[in-house]
mmCIF file of C-alpha atoms in Angstrom:
data_model
loop_
_atom_site.group_PDB
_atom_site.id
_atom_site.type_symbol
_atom_site.label_atom_id
_atom_site.label_comp_id
_atom_site.label_asym_id
_atom_site.label_seq_id
_atom_site.Cartn_x
_atom_site.Cartn_y
_atom_site.Cartn_z
ATOM 1 C CA GLN A 1 2.702 -9.898 4.413
ATOM 2 C CA GLN A 2 0.755 -7.155 5.899
ATOM 3 C CA GLN A 3 -1.205 -8.622 8.583
ATOM 4 C CA VAL A 4 -3.000 -5.075 9.524
ATOM 5 C CA LYS A 5 -4.284 -3.151 6.508
ATOM 6 C CA GLN A 6 -5.069 0.293 7.007
ATOM 7 C CA SER A 7 -6.885 2.842 4.943
ATOM 8 C CA PRO A 8 -7.153 5.622 3.700
ATOM 9 C CA GLN A 9 -3.363 6.370 3.479
ATOM 10 C CA SER A 10 -4.467 10.104 3.698
ATOM 11 C CA LEU A 11 -7.611 12.032 4.767
ATOM 12 C CA ILE A 12 -8.584 15.696 4.558
ATOM 13 C CA VAL A 13 -11.555 16.731 6.716
ATOM 14 C CA GLN A 14 -13.181 20.179 7.407
ATOM 15 C CA LYS A 15 -13.328 21.308 10.897
ATOM 16 C CA GLY A 16 -16.431 20.039 12.541
ATOM 17 C CA GLY A 17 -16.602 16.847 10.228
ATOM 18 C CA ILE A 18 -16.313 13.211 11.008
ATOM 19 C CA SER A 19 -13.037 11.623 10.281
ATOM 20 C CA ILE A 20 -13.113 7.831 9.489
ATOM 21 C CA ILE A 21 -10.233 5.400 9.295
ATOM 22 C CA ASN A 22 -10.572 1.889 8.844
ATOM 23 C CA CYS A 23 -8.419 -1.353 9.383
ATOM 24 C CA ALA A 24 -8.621 -5.027 8.592
ATOM 25 C CA TYR A 25 -6.795 -7.885 10.007
ATOM 26 C CA GLU A 26 -6.432 -11.462 9.340
ATOM 27 C CA ASN A 27 -5.175 -13.272 12.135
ATOM 28 C CA THR A 28 -8.135 -14.362 14.599
ATOM 29 C CA ALA A 29 -5.519 -14.766 17.526
ATOM 30 C CA PHE A 30 -5.281 -10.809 17.772
ATOM 31 C CA ASP A 31 -6.847 -10.054 21.106
ATOM 32 C CA TYR A 32 -6.561 -6.115 21.502
ATOM 33 C CA PHE A 33 -6.700 -3.396 19.017
ATOM 34 C CA PRO A 34 -5.541 0.093 19.979
ATOM 35 C CA TRP A 35 -5.239 3.319 18.006
ATOM 36 C CA TYR A 36 -2.290 5.519 18.316
ATOM 37 C CA GLN A 37 -1.905 9.201 17.421
ATOM 38 C CA GLN A 38 1.438 10.378 16.297
ATOM 39 C CA PHE A 39 2.483 14.060 15.782
ATOM 40 C CA PRO A 40 5.729 14.862 13.826
ATOM 41 C CA GLY A 41 8.809 14.293 15.821
ATOM 42 C CA LYS A 42 7.016 12.576 18.580
ATOM 43 C CA GLY A 43 6.499 8.835 19.358
ATOM 44 C CA PRO A 44 3.000 7.199 18.832
ATOM 45 C CA ALA A 45 0.698 8.041 21.840
ATOM 46 C CA LEU A 46 -2.160 5.499 22.748
ATOM 47 C CA LEU A 47 -5.278 6.993 21.892
ATOM 48 C CA ILE A 48 -8.142 4.399 22.448
ATOM 49 C CA ALA A 49 -8.348 0.856 22.466
ATOM 50 C CA ILE A 50 -10.820 -2.206 22.154
ATOM 51 C CA ARG A 51 -11.235 -5.698 22.904
ATOM 52 C CA PRO A 52 -12.758 -8.243 20.402
ATOM 53 C CA ASP A 53 -15.578 -9.049 22.719
ATOM 54 C CA VAL A 54 -16.964 -5.485 22.491
ATOM 55 C CA SER A 55 -18.416 -3.849 19.455
ATOM 56 C CA GLU A 56 -17.904 -0.269 20.121
ATOM 57 C CA LYS A 57 -15.927 1.838 22.674
ATOM 58 C CA LYS A 58 -16.392 5.638 23.242
ATOM 59 C CA GLU A 59 -14.043 8.227 24.596
ATOM 60 C CA GLY A 60 -14.941 11.834 24.325
ATOM 61 C CA ARG A 61 -14.818 12.631 20.510
ATOM 62 C CA PHE A 62 -13.087 9.243 19.442
ATOM 63 C CA THR A 63 -15.085 6.016 18.759
ATOM 64 C CA ILE A 64 -13.818 2.638 17.862
ATOM 65 C CA SER A 65 -16.209 0.278 16.171
ATOM 66 C CA PHE A 66 -15.118 -3.369 15.841
ATOM 67 C CA ASN A 67 -16.732 -5.984 13.649
ATOM 68 C CA LYS A 68 -15.448 -9.449 14.732
ATOM 69 C CA SER A 69 -16.979 -11.586 12.002
ATOM 70 C CA ALA A 70 -15.580 -9.085 9.290
ATOM 71 C CA LYS A 71 -12.209 -8.868 10.960
ATOM 72 C CA GLN A 72 -12.442 -4.906 10.610
ATOM 73 C CA PHE A 73 -12.457 -1.894 12.927
ATOM 74 C CA SER A 74 -12.515 1.585 12.516
ATOM 75 C CA LEU A 75 -11.800 4.843 14.277
ATOM 76 C CA HIS A 76 -14.235 7.669 14.267
ATOM 77 C CA ILE A 77 -13.327 11.011 15.222
ATOM 78 C CA MET A 78 -16.237 13.331 15.753
ATOM 79 C CA ASP A 79 -16.287 17.284 15.529
ATOM 80 C CA SER A 80 -12.793 17.081 14.067
ATOM 81 C CA GLN A 81 -10.477 19.865 14.966
ATOM 82 C CA PRO A 82 -7.314 21.290 13.546
ATOM 83 C CA GLY A 83 -5.496 19.886 16.453
ATOM 84 C CA ASP A 84 -6.384 16.481 15.646
ATOM 85 C CA SER A 85 -4.227 16.780 12.701
ATOM 86 C CA ALA A 86 -1.675 14.028 12.837
ATOM 87 C CA THR A 87 -0.820 10.595 11.704
ATOM 88 C CA TYR A 88 -2.961 7.655 13.322
ATOM 89 C CA PHE A 89 -1.917 3.977 13.310
ATOM 90 C CA CYS A 90 -4.278 0.970 14.091
ATOM 91 C CA ALA A 91 -2.679 -2.016 15.768
ATOM 92 C CA ALA A 92 -3.239 -5.350 16.751
ATOM 93 C CA ARG A 93 -1.710 -7.330 19.481
ATOM 94 C CA GLU A 94 -0.165 -10.626 18.844
ATOM 95 C CA GLY A 95 0.753 -12.762 21.598
ATOM 96 C CA THR A 96 0.835 -11.191 25.139
ATOM 97 C CA TYR A 97 3.069 -8.106 24.384
ATOM 98 C CA LYS A 98 3.747 -7.482 20.565
ATOM 99 C CA TYR A 99 1.968 -5.314 18.437
ATOM 100 C CA ILE A 100 1.470 -5.164 14.754
ATOM 101 C CA PHE A 101 0.962 -1.775 13.298
ATOM 102 C CA GLY A 102 -1.100 -0.430 10.195
ATOM 103 C CA THR A 103 0.757 1.646 7.778
ATOM 104 C CA GLY A 104 -0.837 4.758 8.986
ATOM 105 C CA THR A 105 -3.336 7.499 7.878
ATOM 106 C CA ARG A 106 -2.272 10.927 7.827
ATOM 107 C CA LEU A 107 -5.174 13.303 8.798
ATOM 108 C CA LYS A 108 -5.428 16.996 8.029
ATOM 109 C CA VAL A 109 -8.333 18.985 9.560
ATOM 110 C CA LEU A 110 -8.844 22.147 7.795
ATOM 111 C CA ALA A 111 -9.789 25.113 9.937
ATOM 112 C CA ASP B 1 7.788 10.347 35.953
ATOM 113 C CA THR B 2 8.680 12.146 32.831
ATOM 114 C CA GLY B 3 7.690 9.284 30.262
ATOM 115 C CA VAL B 4 9.994 7.299 28.247
ATOM 116 C CA SER B 5 13.195 9.163 27.498
ATOM 117 C CA GLN B 6 15.317 8.501 24.391
ATOM 118 C CA ASP B 7 18.907 9.886 23.597
ATOM 119 C CA PRO B 8 19.899 11.053 21.225
ATOM 120 C CA ARG B 9 17.088 12.353 19.354
ATOM 121 C CA HIS B 10 18.961 12.589 16.141
ATOM 122 C CA LYS B 11 22.060 10.976 14.894
ATOM 123 C CA ILE B 12 23.827 11.304 11.515
ATOM 124 C CA THR B 13 26.391 8.819 11.046
ATOM 125 C CA LYS B 14 28.672 7.742 7.990
ATOM 126 C CA ARG B 15 27.902 4.393 6.437
ATOM 127 C CA GLY B 16 30.138 1.714 8.293
ATOM 128 C CA GLN B 17 30.189 3.361 11.648
ATOM 129 C CA ASN B 18 28.682 2.058 14.818
ATOM 130 C CA VAL B 19 25.817 3.828 16.826
ATOM 131 C CA THR B 20 24.526 3.211 20.208
ATOM 132 C CA PHE B 21 21.010 4.574 21.327
ATOM 133 C CA ARG B 22 19.717 4.806 25.011
ATOM 134 C CA CYS B 23 16.353 4.448 26.425
ATOM 135 C CA ASP B 24 15.341 5.179 29.931
ATOM 136 C CA PRO B 25 11.689 3.629 30.402
ATOM 137 C CA ILE B 26 9.120 4.624 32.931
ATOM 138 C CA SER B 27 10.710 3.627 36.161
ATOM 139 C CA GLU B 28 8.053 1.117 37.398
ATOM 140 C CA HIS B 29 7.710 -0.591 33.992
ATOM 141 C CA ASN B 30 9.210 -3.829 33.818
ATOM 142 C CA ARG B 31 8.871 -4.466 30.131
ATOM 143 C CA LEU B 32 10.705 -2.603 27.572
ATOM 144 C CA TYR B 33 10.283 -2.869 23.602
ATOM 145 C CA TRP B 34 12.352 -1.585 20.717
ATOM 146 C CA TYR B 35 10.479 -0.768 17.347
ATOM 147 C CA ARG B 36 11.761 0.683 14.196
ATOM 148 C CA GLN B 37 9.787 3.057 12.063
ATOM 149 C CA THR B 38 10.642 4.017 8.447
ATOM 150 C CA LEU B 39 9.204 6.892 6.654
ATOM 151 C CA GLY B 40 5.382 6.510 5.771
ATOM 152 C CA GLN B 41 5.233 3.198 7.747
ATOM 153 C CA GLY B 42 4.006 1.882 11.053
ATOM 154 C CA PRO B 43 6.608 0.845 13.675
ATOM 155 C CA GLU B 44 7.754 -2.646 13.392
ATOM 156 C CA PHE B 45 8.711 -4.728 16.514
ATOM 157 C CA LEU B 46 12.449 -5.340 16.896
ATOM 158 C CA THR B 47 12.920 -6.909 20.576
ATOM 159 C CA TYR B 48 11.209 -7.036 23.873
ATOM 160 C CA PHE B 49 12.773 -7.243 27.346
ATOM 161 C CA GLN B 50 11.254 -8.418 30.535
ATOM 162 C CA ASN B 51 13.543 -6.678 33.363
ATOM 163 C CA GLU B 52 16.854 -7.619 32.178
ATOM 164 C CA ALA B 53 16.015 -10.728 29.970
ATOM 165 C CA GLN B 54 15.678 -10.376 26.419
ATOM 166 C CA LEU B 55 12.847 -12.552 25.485
ATOM 167 C CA GLU B 56 12.218 -12.038 21.889
ATOM 168 C CA LYS B 57 14.235 -10.721 18.945
ATOM 169 C CA SER B 58 12.791 -10.245 15.596
ATOM 170 C CA ARG B 59 14.137 -11.270 12.358
ATOM 171 C CA LEU B 60 14.434 -7.667 11.474
ATOM 172 C CA LEU B 61 17.211 -7.506 13.738
ATOM 173 C CA SER B 62 20.592 -8.601 11.929
ATOM 174 C CA ASP B 63 23.791 -9.676 13.664
ATOM 175 C CA ARG B 64 24.604 -6.279 13.505
ATOM 176 C CA PHE B 65 22.151 -5.218 15.983
ATOM 177 C CA SER B 66 22.359 -5.963 19.470
ATOM 178 C CA ALA B 67 20.191 -4.636 22.709
ATOM 179 C CA GLU B 68 20.953 -4.914 26.303
ATOM 180 C CA ARG B 69 18.982 -3.942 29.287
ATOM 181 C CA PRO B 70 21.562 -4.235 32.364
ATOM 182 C CA LYS B 71 19.751 -4.590 35.657
ATOM 183 C CA GLY B 72 16.407 -4.196 34.068
ATOM 184 C CA SER B 73 16.746 -0.409 33.989
ATOM 185 C CA PHE B 74 17.697 1.768 30.930
ATOM 186 C CA SER B 75 18.339 -0.140 27.603
ATOM 187 C CA THR B 76 20.809 0.409 24.663
ATOM 188 C CA LEU B 77 20.412 -0.451 21.005
ATOM 189 C CA GLU B 78 23.639 -0.638 19.104
ATOM 190 C CA ILE B 79 23.986 -0.921 15.564
ATOM 191 C CA GLN B 80 27.367 -1.900 14.111
ATOM 192 C CA ARG B 81 28.696 -1.203 10.594
ATOM 193 C CA THR B 82 25.913 0.896 9.802
ATOM 194 C CA GLU B 83 24.064 0.669 6.241
ATOM 195 C CA GLN B 84 21.915 3.154 4.517
ATOM 196 C CA GLY B 85 19.039 0.992 4.795
ATOM 197 C CA ASP B 86 19.180 1.179 8.752
ATOM 198 C CA SER B 87 17.993 4.919 8.390
ATOM 199 C CA ALA B 88 14.794 4.991 10.365
ATOM 200 C CA MET B 89 13.183 6.142 13.584
ATOM 201 C CA TYR B 90 13.992 3.773 16.326
ATOM 202 C CA LEU B 91 11.345 3.965 19.123
ATOM 203 C CA CYS B 92 11.520 2.563 22.664
ATOM 204 C CA ALA B 93 8.394 1.605 24.558
ATOM 205 C CA SER B 94 7.864 0.356 27.999
ATOM 206 C CA SER B 95 4.865 -0.883 30.069
ATOM 207 C CA PRO B 96 4.105 -2.707 33.120
ATOM 208 C CA SER B 97 3.206 -6.310 33.253
ATOM 209 C CA GLY B 98 -0.237 -7.523 32.746
ATOM 210 C CA THR B 99 -1.507 -4.385 31.056
ATOM 211 C CA TYR B 100 -2.196 -3.525 27.515
ATOM 212 C CA GLY B 101 -0.687 -0.502 25.551
ATOM 213 C CA TYR B 102 2.721 0.889 25.693
ATOM 214 C CA THR B 103 4.190 4.266 26.322
ATOM 215 C CA PHE B 104 6.474 5.210 23.506
ATOM 216 C CA GLY B 105 9.472 7.609 23.652
ATOM 217 C CA SER B 106 9.873 10.326 21.188
ATOM 218 C CA GLY B 107 12.355 8.277 19.304
ATOM 219 C CA THR B 108 15.914 8.448 17.805
ATOM 220 C CA ARG B 109 16.097 9.537 14.257
ATOM 221 C CA LEU B 110 19.052 7.801 12.576
ATOM 222 C CA THR B 111 20.370 9.001 9.175
ATOM 223 C CA VAL B 112 23.079 6.982 7.710
ATOM 224 C CA VAL B 113 25.000 8.906 4.948
#
């Protein structure tokens, strides 16, 4: 049972373009939604996060859009750069400390 | 503060052998977590410690797995009688109480041959 569904599985974007990754969840008890960035051979690193009472959060080139009624949230990477090439995971917090992760999106930004 | 440190980075073992991994969390973080990540998948929760107490253990953690966190500092994850299905990246993370989000280590990649 996949509680957090992530799409697409992979994404290729030209330098300067917008990368969009989507996630959907079922459990309305989830109360915190982070995005993690993972480079090969490294652990995931927290990128940006949002709480369900906020519809949008922006940090630099990274924006989370959150639609509580649709139970969906997405990560937008503006002006995508080759250095953004990594695997991105959405996650949802269950309880007070445990996260359920999506299956990941492998992003490649072409120079 | 050098982040979450995991050792070893890579481990190749024969099926049936026992292996032990170590995690050193950020020193002021009292919460510690172990996750497992298989190829092409997101991390899956294994277990959680608050200080030295193990407060939750996932059903993914069979009887062959044991984790400890003596004195609420570093943690070890032991796998007994390893199986090929145990091959994965084992990630440790830590956080302070009352905050959101973790700091992950770089993981230990286990290959069982």
